[in-house]
mmCIF file of C-alpha atoms and ligand atoms in Angstrom:
data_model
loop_
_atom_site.group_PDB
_atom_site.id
_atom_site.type_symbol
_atom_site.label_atom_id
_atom_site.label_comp_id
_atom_site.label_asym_id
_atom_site.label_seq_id
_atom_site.Cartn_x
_atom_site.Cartn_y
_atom_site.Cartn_z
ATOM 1 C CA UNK A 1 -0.270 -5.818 68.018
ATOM 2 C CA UNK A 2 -3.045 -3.767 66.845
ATOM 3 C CA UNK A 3 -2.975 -0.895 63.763
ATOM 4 C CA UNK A 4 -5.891 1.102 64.801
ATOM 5 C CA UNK A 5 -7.791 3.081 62.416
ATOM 6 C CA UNK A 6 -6.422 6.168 62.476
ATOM 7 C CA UNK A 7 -2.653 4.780 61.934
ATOM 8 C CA UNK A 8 -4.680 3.306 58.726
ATOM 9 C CA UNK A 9 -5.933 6.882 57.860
ATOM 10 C CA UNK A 10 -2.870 8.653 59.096
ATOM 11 C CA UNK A 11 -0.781 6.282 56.290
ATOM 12 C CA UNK A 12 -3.903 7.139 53.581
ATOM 13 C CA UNK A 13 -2.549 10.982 54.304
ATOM 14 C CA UNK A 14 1.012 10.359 53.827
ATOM 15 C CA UNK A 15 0.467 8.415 50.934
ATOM 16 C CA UNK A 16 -1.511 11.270 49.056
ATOM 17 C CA UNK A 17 1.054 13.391 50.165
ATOM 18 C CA UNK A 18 3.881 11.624 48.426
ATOM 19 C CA UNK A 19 1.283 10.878 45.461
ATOM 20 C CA UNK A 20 0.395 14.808 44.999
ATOM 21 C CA UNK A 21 4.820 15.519 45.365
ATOM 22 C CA UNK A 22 5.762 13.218 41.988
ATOM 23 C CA UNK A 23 6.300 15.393 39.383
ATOM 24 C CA UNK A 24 6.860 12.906 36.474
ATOM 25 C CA UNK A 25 6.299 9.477 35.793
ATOM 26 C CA UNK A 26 9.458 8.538 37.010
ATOM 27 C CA UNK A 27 8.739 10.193 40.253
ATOM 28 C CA UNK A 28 5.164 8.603 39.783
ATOM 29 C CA UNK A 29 7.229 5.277 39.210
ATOM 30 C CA UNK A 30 9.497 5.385 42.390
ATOM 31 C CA UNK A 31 5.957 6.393 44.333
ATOM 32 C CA UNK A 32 4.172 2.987 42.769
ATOM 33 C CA UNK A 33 6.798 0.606 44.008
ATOM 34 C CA UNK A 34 6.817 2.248 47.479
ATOM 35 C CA UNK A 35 3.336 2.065 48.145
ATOM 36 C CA UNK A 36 1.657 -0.260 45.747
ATOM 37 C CA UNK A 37 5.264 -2.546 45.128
ATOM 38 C CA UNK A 38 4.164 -6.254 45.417
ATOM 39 C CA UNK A 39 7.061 -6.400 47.382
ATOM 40 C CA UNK A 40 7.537 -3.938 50.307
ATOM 41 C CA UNK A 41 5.144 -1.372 49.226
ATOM 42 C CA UNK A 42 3.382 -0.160 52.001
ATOM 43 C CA UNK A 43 -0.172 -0.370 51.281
ATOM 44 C CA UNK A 44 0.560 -4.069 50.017
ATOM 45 C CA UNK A 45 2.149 -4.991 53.775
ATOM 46 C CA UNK A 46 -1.145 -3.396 55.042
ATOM 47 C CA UNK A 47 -3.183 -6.164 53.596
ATOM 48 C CA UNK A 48 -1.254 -8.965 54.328
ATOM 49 C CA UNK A 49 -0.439 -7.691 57.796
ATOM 50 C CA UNK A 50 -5.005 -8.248 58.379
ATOM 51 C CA UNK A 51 -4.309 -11.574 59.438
ATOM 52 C CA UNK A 52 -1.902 -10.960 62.032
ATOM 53 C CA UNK A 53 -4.932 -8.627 63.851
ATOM 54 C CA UNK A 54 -6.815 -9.347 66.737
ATOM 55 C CA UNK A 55 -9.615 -11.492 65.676
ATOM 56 C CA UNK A 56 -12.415 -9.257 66.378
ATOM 57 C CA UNK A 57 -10.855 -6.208 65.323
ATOM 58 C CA UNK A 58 -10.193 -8.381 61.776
ATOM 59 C CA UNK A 59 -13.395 -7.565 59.916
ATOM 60 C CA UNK A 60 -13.353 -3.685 60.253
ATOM 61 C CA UNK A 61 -9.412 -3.410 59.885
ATOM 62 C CA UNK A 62 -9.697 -5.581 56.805
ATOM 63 C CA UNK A 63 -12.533 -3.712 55.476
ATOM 64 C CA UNK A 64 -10.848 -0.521 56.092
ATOM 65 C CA UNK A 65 -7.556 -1.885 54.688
ATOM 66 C CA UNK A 66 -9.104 -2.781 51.150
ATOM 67 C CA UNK A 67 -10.964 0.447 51.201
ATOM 68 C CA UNK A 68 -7.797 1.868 51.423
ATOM 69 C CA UNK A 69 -6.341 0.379 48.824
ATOM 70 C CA UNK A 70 -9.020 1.425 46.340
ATOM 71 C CA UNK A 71 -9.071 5.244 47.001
ATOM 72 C CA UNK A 72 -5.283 4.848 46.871
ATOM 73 C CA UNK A 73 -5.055 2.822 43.621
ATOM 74 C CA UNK A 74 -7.589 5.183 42.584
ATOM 75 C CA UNK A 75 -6.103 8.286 42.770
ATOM 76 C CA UNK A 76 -2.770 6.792 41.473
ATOM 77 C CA UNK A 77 -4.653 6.118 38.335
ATOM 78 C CA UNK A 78 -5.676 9.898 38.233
ATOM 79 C CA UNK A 79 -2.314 11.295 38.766
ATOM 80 C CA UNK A 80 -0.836 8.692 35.767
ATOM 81 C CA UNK A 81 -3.311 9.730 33.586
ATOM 82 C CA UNK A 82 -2.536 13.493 34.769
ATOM 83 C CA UNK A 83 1.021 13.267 33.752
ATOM 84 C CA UNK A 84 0.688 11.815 30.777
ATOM 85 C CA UNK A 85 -1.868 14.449 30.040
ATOM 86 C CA UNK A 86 0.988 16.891 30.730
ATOM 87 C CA UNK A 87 3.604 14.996 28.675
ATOM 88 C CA UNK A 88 1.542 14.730 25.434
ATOM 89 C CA UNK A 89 0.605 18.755 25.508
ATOM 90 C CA UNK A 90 4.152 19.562 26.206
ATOM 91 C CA UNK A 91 5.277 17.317 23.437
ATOM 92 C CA UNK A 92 2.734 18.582 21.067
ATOM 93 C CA UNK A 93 4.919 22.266 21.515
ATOM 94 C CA UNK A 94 8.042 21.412 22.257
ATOM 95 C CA UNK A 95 7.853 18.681 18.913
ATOM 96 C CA UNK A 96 5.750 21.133 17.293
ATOM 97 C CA UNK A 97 3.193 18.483 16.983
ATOM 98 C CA UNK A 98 -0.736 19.106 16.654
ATOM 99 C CA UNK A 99 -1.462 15.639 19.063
ATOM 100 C CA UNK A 100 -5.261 16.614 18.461
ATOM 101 C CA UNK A 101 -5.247 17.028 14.789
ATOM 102 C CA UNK A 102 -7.216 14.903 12.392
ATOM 103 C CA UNK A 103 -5.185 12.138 10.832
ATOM 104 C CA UNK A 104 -5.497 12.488 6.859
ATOM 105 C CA UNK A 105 -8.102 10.663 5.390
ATOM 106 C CA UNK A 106 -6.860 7.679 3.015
ATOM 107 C CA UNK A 107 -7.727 8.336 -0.921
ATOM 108 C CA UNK A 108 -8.432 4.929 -2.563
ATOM 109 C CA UNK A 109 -6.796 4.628 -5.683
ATOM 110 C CA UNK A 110 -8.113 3.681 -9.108
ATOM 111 C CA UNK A 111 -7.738 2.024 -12.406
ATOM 112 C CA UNK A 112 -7.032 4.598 -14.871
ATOM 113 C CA UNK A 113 -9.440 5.211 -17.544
ATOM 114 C CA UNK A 114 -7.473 3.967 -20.147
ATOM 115 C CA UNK A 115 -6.539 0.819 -18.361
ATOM 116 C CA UNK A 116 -10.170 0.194 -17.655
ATOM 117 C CA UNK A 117 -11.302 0.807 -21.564
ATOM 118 C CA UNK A 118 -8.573 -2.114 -21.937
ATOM 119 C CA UNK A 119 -10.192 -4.052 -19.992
ATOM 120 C CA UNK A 120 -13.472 -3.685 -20.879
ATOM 121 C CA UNK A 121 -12.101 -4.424 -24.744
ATOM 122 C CA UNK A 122 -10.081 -7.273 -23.826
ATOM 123 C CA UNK A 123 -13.496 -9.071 -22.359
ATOM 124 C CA UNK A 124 -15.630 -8.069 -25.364
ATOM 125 C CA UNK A 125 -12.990 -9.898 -27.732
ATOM 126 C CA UNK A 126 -12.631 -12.299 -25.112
ATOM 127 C CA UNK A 127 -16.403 -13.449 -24.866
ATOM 128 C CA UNK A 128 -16.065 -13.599 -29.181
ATOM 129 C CA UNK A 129 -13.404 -16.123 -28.672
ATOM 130 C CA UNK A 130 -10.081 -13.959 -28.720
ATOM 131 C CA UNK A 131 -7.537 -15.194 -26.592
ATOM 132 C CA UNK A 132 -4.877 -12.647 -25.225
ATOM 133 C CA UNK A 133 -0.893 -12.212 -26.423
ATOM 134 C CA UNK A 134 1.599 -9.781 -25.454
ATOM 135 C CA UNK A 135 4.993 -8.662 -27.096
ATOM 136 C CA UNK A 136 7.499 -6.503 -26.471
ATOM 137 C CA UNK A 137 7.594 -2.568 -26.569
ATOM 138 C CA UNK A 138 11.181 -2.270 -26.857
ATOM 139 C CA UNK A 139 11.256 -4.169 -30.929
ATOM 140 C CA UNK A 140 13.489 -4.940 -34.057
ATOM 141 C CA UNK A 141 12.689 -2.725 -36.784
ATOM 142 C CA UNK A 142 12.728 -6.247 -38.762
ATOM 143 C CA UNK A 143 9.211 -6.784 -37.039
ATOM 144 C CA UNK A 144 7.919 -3.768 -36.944
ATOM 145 C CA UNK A 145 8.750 -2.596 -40.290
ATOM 146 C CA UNK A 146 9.968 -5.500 -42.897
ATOM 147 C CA UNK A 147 7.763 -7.607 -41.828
ATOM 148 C CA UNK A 148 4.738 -5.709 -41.870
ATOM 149 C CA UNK A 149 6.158 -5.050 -46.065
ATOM 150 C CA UNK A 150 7.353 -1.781 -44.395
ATOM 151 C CA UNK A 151 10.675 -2.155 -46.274
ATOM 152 C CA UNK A 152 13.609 0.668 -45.513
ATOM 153 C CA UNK A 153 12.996 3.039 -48.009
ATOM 154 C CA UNK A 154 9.328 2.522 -48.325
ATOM 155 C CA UNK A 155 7.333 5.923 -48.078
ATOM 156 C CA UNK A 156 5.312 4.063 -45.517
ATOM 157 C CA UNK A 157 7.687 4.380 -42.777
ATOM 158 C CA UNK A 158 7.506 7.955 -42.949
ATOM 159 C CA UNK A 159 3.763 7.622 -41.633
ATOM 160 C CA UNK A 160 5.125 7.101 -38.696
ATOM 161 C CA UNK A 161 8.142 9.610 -36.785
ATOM 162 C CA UNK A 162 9.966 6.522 -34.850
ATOM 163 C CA UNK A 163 11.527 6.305 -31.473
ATOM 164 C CA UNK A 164 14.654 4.952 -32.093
ATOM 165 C CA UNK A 165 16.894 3.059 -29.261
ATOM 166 C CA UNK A 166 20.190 4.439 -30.107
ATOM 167 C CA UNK A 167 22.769 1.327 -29.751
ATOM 168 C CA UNK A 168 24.096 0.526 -32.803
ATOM 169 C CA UNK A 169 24.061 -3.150 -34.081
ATOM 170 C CA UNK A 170 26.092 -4.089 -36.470
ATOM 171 C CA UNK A 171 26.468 -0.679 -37.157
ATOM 172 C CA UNK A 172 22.799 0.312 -37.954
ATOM 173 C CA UNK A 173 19.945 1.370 -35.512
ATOM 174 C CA UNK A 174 17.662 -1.806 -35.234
ATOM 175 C CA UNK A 175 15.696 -1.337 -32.242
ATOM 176 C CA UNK A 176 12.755 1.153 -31.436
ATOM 177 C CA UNK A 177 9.998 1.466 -29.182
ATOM 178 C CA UNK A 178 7.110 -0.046 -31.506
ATOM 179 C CA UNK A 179 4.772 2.481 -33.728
ATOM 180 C CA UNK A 180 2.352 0.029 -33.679
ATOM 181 C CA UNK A 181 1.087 -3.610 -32.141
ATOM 182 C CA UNK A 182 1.194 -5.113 -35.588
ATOM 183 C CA UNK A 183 4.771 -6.807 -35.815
ATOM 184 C CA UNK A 184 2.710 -9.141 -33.441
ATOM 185 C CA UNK A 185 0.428 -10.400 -36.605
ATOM 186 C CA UNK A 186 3.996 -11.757 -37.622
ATOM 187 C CA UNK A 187 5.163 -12.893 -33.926
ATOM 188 C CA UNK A 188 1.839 -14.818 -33.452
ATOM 189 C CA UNK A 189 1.876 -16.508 -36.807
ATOM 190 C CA UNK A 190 5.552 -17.115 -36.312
ATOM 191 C CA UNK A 191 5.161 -19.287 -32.959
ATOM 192 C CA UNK A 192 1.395 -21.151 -34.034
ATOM 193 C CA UNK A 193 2.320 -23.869 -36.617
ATOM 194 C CA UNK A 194 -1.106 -23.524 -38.267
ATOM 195 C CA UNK A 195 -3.970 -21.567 -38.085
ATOM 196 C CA UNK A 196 -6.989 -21.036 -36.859
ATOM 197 C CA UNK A 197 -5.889 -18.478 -34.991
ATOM 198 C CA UNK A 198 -8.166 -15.879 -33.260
ATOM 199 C CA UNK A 199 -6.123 -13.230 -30.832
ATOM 200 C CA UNK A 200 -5.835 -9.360 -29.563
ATOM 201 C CA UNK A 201 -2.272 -8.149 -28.804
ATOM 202 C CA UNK A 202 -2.793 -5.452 -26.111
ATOM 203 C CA UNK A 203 0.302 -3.064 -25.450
ATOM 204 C CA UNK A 204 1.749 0.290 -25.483
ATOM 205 C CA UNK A 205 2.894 2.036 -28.712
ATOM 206 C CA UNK A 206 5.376 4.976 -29.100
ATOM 207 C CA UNK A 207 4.960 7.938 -32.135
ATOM 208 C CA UNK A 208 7.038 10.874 -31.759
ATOM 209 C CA UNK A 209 3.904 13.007 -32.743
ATOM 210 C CA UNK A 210 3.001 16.574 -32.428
ATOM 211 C CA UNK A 211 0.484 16.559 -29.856
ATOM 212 C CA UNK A 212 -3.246 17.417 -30.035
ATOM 213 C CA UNK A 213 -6.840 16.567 -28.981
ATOM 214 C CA UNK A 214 -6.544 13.443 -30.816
ATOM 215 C CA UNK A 215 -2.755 12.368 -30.774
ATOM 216 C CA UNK A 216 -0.525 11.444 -28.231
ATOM 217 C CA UNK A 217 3.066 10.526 -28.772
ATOM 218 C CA UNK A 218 2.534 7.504 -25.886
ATOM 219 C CA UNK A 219 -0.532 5.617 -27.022
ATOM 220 C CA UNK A 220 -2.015 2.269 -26.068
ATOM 221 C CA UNK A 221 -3.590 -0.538 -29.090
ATOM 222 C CA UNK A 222 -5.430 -3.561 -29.360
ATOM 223 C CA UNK A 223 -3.742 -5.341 -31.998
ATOM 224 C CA UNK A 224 -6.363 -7.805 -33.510
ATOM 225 C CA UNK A 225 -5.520 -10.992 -35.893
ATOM 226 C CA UNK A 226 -7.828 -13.915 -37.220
ATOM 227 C CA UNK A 227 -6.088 -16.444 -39.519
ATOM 228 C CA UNK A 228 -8.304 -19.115 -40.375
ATOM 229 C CA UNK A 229 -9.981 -20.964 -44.058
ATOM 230 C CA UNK A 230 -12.412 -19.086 -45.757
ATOM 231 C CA UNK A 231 -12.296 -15.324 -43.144
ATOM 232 C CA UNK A 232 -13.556 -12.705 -44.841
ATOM 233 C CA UNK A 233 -14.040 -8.974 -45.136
ATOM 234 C CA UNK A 234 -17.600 -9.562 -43.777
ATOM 235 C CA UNK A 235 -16.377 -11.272 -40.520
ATOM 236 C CA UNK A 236 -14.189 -8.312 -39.738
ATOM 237 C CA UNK A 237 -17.075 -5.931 -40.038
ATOM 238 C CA UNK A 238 -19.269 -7.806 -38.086
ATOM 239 C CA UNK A 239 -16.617 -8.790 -35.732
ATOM 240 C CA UNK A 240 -15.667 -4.428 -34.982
ATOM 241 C CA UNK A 241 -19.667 -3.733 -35.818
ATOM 242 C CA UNK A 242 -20.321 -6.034 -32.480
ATOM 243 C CA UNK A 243 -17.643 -4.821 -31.223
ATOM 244 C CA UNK A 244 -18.649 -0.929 -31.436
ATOM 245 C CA UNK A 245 -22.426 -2.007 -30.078
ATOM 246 C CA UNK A 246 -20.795 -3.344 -27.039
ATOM 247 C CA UNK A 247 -18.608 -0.513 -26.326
ATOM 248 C CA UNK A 248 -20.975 2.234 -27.509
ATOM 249 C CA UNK A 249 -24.473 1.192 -27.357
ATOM 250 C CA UNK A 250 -26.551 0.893 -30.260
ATOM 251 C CA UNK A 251 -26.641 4.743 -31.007
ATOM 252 C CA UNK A 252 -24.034 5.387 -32.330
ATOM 253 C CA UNK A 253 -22.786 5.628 -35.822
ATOM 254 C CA UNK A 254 -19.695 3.590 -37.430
ATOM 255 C CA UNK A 255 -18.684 4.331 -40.489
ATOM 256 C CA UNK A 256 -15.702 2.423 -42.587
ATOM 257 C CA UNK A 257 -13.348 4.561 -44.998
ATOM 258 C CA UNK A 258 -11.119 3.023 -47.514
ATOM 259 C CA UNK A 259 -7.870 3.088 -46.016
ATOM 260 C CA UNK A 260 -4.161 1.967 -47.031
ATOM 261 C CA UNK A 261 -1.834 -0.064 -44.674
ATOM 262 C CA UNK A 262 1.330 -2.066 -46.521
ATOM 263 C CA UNK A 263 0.535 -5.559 -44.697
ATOM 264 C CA UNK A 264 -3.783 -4.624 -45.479
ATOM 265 C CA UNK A 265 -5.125 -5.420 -48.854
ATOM 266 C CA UNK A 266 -7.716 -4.236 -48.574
ATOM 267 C CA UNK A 267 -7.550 -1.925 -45.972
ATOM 268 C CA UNK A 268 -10.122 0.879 -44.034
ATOM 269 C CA UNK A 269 -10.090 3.188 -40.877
ATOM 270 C CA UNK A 270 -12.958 2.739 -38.526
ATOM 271 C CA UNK A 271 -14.470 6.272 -37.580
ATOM 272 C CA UNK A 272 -17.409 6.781 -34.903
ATOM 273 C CA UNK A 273 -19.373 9.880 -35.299
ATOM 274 C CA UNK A 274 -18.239 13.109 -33.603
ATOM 275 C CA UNK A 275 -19.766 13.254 -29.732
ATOM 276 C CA UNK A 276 -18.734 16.486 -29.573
ATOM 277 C CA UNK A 277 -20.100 18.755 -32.779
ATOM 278 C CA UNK A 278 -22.307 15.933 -34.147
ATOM 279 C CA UNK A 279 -20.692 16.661 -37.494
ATOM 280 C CA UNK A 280 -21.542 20.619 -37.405
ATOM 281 C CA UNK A 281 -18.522 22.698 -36.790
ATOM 282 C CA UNK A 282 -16.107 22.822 -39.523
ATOM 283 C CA UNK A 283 -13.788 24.169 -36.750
ATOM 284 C CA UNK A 284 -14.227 21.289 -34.164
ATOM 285 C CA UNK A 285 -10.762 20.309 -32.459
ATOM 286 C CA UNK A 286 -12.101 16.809 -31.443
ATOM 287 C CA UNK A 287 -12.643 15.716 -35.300
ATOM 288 C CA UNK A 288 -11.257 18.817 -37.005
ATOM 289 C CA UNK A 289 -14.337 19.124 -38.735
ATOM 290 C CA UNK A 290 -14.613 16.099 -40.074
ATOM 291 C CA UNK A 291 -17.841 14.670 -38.256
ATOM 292 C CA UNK A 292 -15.728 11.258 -37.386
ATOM 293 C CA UNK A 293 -13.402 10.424 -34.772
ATOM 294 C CA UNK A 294 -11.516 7.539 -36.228
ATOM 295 C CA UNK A 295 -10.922 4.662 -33.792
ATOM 296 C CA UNK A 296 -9.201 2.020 -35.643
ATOM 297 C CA UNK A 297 -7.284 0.451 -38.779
ATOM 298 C CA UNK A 298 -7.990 -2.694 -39.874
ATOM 299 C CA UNK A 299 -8.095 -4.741 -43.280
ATOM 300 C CA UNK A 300 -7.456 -8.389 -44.449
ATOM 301 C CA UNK A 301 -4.014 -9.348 -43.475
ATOM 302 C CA UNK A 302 -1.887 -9.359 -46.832
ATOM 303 C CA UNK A 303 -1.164 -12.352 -48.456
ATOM 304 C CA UNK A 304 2.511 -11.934 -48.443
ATOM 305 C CA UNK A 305 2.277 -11.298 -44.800
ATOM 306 C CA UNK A 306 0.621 -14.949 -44.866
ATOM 307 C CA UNK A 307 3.302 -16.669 -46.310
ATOM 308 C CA UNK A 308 6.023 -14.831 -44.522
ATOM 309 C CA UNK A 309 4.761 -16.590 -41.645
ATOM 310 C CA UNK A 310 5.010 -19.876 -43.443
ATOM 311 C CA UNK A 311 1.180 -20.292 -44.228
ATOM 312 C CA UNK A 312 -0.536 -21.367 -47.834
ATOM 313 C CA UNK A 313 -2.176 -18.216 -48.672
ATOM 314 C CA UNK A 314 -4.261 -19.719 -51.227
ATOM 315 C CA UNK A 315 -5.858 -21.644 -48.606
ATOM 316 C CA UNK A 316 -5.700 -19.565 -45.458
ATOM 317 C CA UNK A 317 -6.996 -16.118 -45.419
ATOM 318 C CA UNK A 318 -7.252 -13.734 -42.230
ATOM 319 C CA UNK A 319 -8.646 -10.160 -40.976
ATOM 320 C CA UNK A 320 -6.344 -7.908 -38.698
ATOM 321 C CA UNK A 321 -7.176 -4.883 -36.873
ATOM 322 C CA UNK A 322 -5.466 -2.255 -34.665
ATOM 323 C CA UNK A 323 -7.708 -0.396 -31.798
ATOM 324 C CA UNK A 324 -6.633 3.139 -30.484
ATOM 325 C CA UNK A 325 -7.632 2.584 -26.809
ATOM 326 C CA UNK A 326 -7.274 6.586 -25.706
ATOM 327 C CA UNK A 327 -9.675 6.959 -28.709
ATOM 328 C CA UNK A 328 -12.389 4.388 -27.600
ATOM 329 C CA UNK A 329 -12.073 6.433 -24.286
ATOM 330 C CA UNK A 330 -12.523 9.228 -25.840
ATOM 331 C CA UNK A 331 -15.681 8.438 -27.256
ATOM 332 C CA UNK A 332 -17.066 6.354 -24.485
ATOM 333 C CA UNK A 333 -16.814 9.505 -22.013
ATOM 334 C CA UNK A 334 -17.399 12.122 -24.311
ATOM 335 C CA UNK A 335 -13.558 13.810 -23.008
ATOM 336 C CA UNK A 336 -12.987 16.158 -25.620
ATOM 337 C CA UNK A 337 -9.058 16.116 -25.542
ATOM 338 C CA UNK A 338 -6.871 12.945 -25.153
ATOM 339 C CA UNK A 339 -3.396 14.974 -23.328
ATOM 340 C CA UNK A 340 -5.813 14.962 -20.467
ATOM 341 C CA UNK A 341 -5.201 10.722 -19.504
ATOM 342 C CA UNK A 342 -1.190 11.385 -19.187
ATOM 343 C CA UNK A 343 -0.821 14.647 -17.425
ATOM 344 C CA UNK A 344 -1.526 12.764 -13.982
ATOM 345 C CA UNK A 345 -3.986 15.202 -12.496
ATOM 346 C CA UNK A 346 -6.318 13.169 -9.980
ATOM 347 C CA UNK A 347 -9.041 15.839 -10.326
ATOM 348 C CA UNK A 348 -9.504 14.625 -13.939
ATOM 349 C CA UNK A 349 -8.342 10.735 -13.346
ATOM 350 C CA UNK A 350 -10.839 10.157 -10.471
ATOM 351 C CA UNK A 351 -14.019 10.493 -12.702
ATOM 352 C CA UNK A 352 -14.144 7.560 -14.333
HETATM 353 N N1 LIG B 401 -1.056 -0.775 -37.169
HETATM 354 C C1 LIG B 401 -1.967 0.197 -37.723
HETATM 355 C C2 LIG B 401 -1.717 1.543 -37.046
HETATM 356 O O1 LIG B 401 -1.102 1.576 -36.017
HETATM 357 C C3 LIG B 401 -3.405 -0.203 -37.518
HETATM 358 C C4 LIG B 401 -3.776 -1.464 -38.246
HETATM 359 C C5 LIG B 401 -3.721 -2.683 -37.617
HETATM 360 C C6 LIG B 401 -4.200 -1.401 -39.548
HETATM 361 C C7 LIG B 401 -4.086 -3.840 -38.271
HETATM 362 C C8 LIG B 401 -4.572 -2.538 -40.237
HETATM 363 C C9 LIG B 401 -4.518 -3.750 -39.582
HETATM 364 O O2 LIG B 401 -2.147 2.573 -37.501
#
């Protein structure tokens, strides 16, 4: 039996036909398996029927055969690519989808500036020997108050306008979201059975404040305590002093005020000099005309506030200090109003 090679060219032609008649890929589909199947498609019994040819017609019907097969194959690919072509630009208006748009580019996030100025205090301390604490924001007004000689109807409390949690215990509001990260001086001595200690308390403090360049009713500190024989006022100043050099350079000014906190004796306020008016405008927002933008309390940790925790304090003696963190970022960047780090706008966040 012989296939000569116009039958071959004759089946080429009807299988273009049928190719160019699918009109989707299921069509397309039913069209493969017919022709290409590895069972019963067509072209496939072509090939295998080369060996049943006359052996000298078997070279040119086999080369035919394959050739065949390519330009078949071949133009199968083109129609499948063709139709799904057709399917993706119908999509893109029946789903209403641009299929040739550009995807979105991916914004990498950030630290925000006030978590890096953490950061970058909490190593500074760190490389002077500080170790790191935490405690909780959510505290007993028995820490953050009494035990800091904050007692109920001290005037001191009024310094600051508290966030109270409202569940009464035993009657009485006892909880609040801390004013401060000092009630940690007391948790720290509480749980280390004897000094030396040397450690920063970072963590978030809550004032209900009026608002300005400088204030923020959320605000973040860098509680500071050293307990230890023989600290002194010097070591403080030279621990902040090194401190300041570190964070600001060596340009900058630091000056110390007298200061009063109940659980200080004595006690100052850390101020750097103004970035913004240099200590010229009497109407500057940034240090309302002061010249200094203070940064920090601090003071020797009161003796009472020693022995509350158990300790001798005729033999220990100890320096504490609490760091406003929005204010150190203040300074460091030269941003002239601190309601910009919490009003979440990226355009401001992403330069730093
Ligand atoms: N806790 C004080 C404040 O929040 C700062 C301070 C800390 C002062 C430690 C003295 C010693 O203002």
């Amino acid at each position: 039996m012989t296939a000569p090679t116009s039958a071959l060219a004759e089946l080429c032609a009807d299988a273009l036909a049928a190719l160019a008649s699918a009109a989707d890929e299921a069509a397309l589909e039913q069209w493969r398996v017919a022709w290409l199947g590895r069972q019963g498609g067509r072209v496939t019994g072509l090939l295998t029927s080369i060996k049943d040819q006359p052996a000298d017609q078997k070279a040119a019907f086999g080369a035919e055969a394959n050739r065949l097969k390519r330009d078949i194959e071949a133009a199968f690919a083109e129609k499948h690519e063709q139709l799904k072509r057709r399917t993706l630009r119908e999509l893109s208006t029946t789903e209403a989808i641009d299929v040739t748009l550009p995807g979105r580019p991916q914004v990498i996030g950030r630290l925000h500036p006030v978590t890096q100025t953490l950061r970058d205090c909490v190593k500074t301390f760190g490389e002077m020997g500080f170790r790191v604490a935490e405690g909780p924001e959510v505290e007993w007004a028995s820490y953050n108050f009494d035990a800091m000689r904050i007692p109920e109807d001290h005037p001191a409390r009024d310094m600051w306008d508290t966030i109270w949690v409202d569940k009464l215990i035993d009657g009485e509001r006892k909880m609040l979201l801390r004013t401060h990260t000092s009630p940690n001086q007391a948790r720290v001595m509480e749980r280390t059975p004897e000094p030396p200690i040397r450690v920063i308390v970072p963590g978030k403090c809550y004032r209900q404040e009026a608002t300005d360049a400088t204030h923020e009713w959320m605000l973040t500190q860098i509680e500071g305590l050293a307990v230890d024989e023989g600290v002194r006022m010097s070591d403080l100043k030279g621990v902040l002093y090194d401190f300041s050099r570190k964070m600001f350079g060596t340009e900058r000014k630091i000056i110390f005020h007298h200061s009063y906190f109940p659980f200080v004796e004595p006690g100052v306020e850390m101020a750097l000099d103004c970035f913004i008016c240099r200590g010229e405008d009497p109407a500057c927002h940034t240090c309302h005309g002061t010249g200094w933008i203070e940064i920090l309390g601090a003071g020797m940790v009161h003796p009472e506030v020693i022995e509350n925790a158990g300790y001798d304090s005729n033999r220990y003696t100890g320096f504490a200090f609490g760091i406003g963190v929005e204010r150190v970022a203040l300074l460091r960047w030269g941003i002239e109003d601190i309601r910009h780090f919490y009003q979440n706008d990226v355009r401001f966040l992403s330069q730093f």
